[in-house]
PDB file of C-alpha atoms in Angstrom:
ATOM      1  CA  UNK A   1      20.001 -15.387 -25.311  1.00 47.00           C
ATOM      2  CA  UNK A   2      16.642 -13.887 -24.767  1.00 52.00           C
ATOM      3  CA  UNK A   3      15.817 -11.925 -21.812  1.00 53.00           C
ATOM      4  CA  UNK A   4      12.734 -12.887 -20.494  1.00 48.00           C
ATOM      5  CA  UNK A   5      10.756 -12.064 -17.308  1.00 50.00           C
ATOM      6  CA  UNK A   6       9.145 -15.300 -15.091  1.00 47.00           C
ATOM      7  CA  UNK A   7       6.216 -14.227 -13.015  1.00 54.00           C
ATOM      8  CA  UNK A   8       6.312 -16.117  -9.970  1.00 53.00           C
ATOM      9  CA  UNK A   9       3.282 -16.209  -7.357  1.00 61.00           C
ATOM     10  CA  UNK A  10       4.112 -14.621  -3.934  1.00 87.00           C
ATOM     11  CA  UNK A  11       1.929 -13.721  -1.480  1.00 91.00           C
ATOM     12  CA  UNK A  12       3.724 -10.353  -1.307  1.00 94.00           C
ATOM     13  CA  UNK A  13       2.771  -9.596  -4.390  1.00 94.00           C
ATOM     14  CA  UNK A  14      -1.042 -10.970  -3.902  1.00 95.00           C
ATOM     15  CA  UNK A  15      -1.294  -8.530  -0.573  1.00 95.00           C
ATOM     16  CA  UNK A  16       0.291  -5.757  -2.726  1.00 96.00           C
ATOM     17  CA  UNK A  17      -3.034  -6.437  -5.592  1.00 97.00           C
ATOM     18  CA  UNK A  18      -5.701  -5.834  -2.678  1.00 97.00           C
ATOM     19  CA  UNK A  19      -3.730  -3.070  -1.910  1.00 97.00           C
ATOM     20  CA  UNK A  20      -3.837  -1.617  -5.635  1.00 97.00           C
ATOM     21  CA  UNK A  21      -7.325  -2.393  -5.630  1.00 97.00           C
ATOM     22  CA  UNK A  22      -8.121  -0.903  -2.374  1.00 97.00           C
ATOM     23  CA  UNK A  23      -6.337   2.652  -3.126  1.00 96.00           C
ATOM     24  CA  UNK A  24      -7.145   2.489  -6.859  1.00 97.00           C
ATOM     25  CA  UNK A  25     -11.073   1.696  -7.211  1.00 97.00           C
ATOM     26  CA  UNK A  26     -11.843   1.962  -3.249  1.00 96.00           C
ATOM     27  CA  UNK A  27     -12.761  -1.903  -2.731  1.00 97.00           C
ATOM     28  CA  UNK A  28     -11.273  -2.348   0.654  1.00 96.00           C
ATOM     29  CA  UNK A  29     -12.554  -6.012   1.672  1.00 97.00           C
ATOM     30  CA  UNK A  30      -9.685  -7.885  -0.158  1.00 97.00           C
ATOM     31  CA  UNK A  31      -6.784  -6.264   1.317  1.00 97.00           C
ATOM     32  CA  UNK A  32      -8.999  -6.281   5.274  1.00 96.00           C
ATOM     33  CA  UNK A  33      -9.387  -9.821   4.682  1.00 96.00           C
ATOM     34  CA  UNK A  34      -5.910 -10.016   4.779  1.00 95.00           C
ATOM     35  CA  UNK A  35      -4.777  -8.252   8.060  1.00 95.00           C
ATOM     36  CA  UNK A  36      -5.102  -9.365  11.652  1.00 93.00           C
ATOM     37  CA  UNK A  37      -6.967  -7.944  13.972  1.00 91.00           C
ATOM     38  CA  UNK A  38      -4.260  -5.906  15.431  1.00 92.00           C
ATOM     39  CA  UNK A  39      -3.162  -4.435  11.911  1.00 94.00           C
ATOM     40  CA  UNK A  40      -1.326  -0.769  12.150  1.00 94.00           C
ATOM     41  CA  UNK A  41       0.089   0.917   9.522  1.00 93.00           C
ATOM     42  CA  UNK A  42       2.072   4.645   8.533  1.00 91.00           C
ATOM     43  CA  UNK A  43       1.385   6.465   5.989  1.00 85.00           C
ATOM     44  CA  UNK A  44       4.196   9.562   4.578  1.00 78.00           C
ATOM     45  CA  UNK A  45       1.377  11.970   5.234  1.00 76.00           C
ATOM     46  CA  UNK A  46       2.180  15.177   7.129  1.00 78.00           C
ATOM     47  CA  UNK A  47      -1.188  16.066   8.179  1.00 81.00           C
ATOM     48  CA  UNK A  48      -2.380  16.091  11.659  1.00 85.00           C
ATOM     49  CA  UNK A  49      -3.902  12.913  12.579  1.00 85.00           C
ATOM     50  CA  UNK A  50      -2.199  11.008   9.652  1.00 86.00           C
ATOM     51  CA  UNK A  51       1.623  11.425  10.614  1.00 85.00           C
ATOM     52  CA  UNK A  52       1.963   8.894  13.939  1.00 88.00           C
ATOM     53  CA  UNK A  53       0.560   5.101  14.001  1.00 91.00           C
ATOM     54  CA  UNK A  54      -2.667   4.407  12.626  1.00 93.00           C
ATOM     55  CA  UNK A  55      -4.643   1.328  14.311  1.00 94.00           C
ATOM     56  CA  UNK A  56      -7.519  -0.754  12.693  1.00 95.00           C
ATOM     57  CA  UNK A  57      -9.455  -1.916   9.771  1.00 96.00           C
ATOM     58  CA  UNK A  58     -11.716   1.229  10.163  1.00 96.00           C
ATOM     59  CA  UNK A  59      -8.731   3.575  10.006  1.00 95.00           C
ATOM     60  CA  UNK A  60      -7.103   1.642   7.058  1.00 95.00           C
ATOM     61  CA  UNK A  61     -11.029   2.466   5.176  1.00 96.00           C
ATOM     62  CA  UNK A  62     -10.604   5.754   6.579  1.00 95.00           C
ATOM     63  CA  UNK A  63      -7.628   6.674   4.660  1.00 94.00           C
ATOM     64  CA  UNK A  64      -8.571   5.242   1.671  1.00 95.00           C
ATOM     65  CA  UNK A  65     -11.544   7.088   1.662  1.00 95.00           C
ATOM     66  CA  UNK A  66      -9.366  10.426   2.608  1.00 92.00           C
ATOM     67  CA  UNK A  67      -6.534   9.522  -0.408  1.00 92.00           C
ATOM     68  CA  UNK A  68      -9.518   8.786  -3.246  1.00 94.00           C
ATOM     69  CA  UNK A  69     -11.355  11.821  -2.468  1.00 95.00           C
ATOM     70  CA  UNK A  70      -8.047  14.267  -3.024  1.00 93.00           C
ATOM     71  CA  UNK A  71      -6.147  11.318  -5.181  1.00 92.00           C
ATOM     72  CA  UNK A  72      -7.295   9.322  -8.249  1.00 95.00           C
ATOM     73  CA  UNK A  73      -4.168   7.146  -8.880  1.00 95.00           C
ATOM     74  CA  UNK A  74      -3.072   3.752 -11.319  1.00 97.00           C
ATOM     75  CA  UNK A  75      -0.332   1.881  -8.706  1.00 97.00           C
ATOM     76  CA  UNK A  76       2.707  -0.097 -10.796  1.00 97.00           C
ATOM     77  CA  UNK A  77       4.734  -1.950  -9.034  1.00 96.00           C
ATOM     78  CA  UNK A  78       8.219  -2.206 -10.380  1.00 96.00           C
ATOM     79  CA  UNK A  79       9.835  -5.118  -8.098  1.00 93.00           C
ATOM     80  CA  UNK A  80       9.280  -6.955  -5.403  1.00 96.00           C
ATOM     81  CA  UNK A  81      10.903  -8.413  -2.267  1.00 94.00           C
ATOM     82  CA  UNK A  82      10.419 -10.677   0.442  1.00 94.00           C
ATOM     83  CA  UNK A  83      11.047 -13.149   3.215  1.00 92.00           C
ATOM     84  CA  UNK A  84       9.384 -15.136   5.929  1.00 90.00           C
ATOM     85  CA  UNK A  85       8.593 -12.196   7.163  1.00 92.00           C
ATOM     86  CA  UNK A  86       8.517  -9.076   4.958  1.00 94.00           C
ATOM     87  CA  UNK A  87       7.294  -8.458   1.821  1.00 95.00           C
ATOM     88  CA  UNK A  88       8.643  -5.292   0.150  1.00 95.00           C
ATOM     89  CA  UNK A  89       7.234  -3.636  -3.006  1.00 96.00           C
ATOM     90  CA  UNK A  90       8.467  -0.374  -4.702  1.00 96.00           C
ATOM     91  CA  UNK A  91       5.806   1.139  -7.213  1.00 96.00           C
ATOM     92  CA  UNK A  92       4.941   3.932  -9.402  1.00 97.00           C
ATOM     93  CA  UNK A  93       1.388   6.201  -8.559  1.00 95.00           C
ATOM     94  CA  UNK A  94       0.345   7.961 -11.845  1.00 97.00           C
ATOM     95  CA  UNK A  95      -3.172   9.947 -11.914  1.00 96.00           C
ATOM     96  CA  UNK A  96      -4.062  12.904 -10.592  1.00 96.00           C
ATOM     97  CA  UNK A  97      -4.239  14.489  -7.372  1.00 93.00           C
ATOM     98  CA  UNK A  98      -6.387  17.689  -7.095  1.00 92.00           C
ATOM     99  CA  UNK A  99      -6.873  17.455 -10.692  1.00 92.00           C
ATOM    100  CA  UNK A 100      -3.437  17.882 -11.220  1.00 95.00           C
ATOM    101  CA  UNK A 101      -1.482  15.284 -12.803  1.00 97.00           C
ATOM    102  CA  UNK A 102       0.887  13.167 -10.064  1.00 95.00           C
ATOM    103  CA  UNK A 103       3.480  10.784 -10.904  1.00 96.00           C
ATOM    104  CA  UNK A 104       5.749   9.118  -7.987  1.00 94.00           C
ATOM    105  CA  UNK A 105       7.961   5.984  -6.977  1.00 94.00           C
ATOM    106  CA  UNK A 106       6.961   4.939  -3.437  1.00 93.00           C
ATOM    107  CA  UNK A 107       7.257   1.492  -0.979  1.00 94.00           C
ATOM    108  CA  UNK A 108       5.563   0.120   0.866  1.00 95.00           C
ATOM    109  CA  UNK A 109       6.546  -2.387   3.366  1.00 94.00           C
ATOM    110  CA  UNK A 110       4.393  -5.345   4.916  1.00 95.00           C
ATOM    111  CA  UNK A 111       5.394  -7.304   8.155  1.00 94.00           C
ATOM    112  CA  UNK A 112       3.685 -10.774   7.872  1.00 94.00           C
ATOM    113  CA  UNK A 113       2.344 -12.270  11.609  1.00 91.00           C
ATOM    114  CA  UNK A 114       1.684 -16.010  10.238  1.00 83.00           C
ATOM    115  CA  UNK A 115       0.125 -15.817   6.815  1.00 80.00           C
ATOM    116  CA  UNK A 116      -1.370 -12.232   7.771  1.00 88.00           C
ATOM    117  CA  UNK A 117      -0.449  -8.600   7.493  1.00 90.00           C
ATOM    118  CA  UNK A 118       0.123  -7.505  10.837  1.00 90.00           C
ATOM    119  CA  UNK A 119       1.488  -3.969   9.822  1.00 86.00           C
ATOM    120  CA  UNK A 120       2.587  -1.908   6.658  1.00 84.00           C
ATOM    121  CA  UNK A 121       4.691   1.213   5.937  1.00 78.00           C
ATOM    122  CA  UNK A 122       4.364   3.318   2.938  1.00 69.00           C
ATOM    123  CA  UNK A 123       7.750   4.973   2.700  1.00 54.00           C
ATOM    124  CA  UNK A 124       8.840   8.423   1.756  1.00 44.00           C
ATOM    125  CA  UNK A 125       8.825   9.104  -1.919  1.00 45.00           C
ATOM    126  CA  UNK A 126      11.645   7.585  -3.837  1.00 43.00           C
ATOM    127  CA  UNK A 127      11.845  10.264  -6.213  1.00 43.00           C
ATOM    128  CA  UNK A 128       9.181  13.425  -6.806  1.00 39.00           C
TER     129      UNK A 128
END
């Protein structure tokens, strides 16, 4: 029998595109046309400033700004999860950062408040 892999559409996995986009070429509006208005997310940075809650659109542009300037990075997911509501994606981040090639496995999490992101988490590093 051959093995074969069946794309299936999930919104997960559209919210985790305009993500990629966002952090990849810097085009935000996809992924903010996605979030409520009372969208918060974490990010696994321990800078001061960056390592409690963040709250907002304008922070979310804020850090992508922030991670393009330092980070130049291609975002693979490798699989996907969800439910009503979670969506759960674990992906590699190859580039650069500082000029100096990266490569990482990382998650991210998205809690869903009706058909909108109402928070994410990007996770630790899976492996370094």
């Amino acid at each position: 029998m051959e093995n074969s892999v069946v794309s299936v559409p999930s919104r997960t996995g559209e919210v985790f595109d305009a993500f990629r986009k966002a952090f990849e070429t810097g085009h935000i509006v996809d992924f903010l046309n996605k979030v409520t208005e009372e969208f918060h997310f974490f990010v696994p940075l321990p800078l001061e400033g960056w390592n409690l809650e963040q709250k907002g659109k304008e922070r979310f542009e804020e850090l992508i700004r922030f991670e393009r300037s330092v980070l130049q990075v291609k975002l693979t997911p490798v699989f996907l999860l969800e439910n009503e509501d979670n969506g759960m994606v674990v992906f590699r981040a190859e580039g650069s950062l500082y000029g100096r090639p990266y490569h990482n496995e990382l998650a991210v999490l998205f809690e869903y408040e009706a058909e909108r992101i109402a928070s994410s988490a990007d996770d630790k590093p899976i492996a370094q």
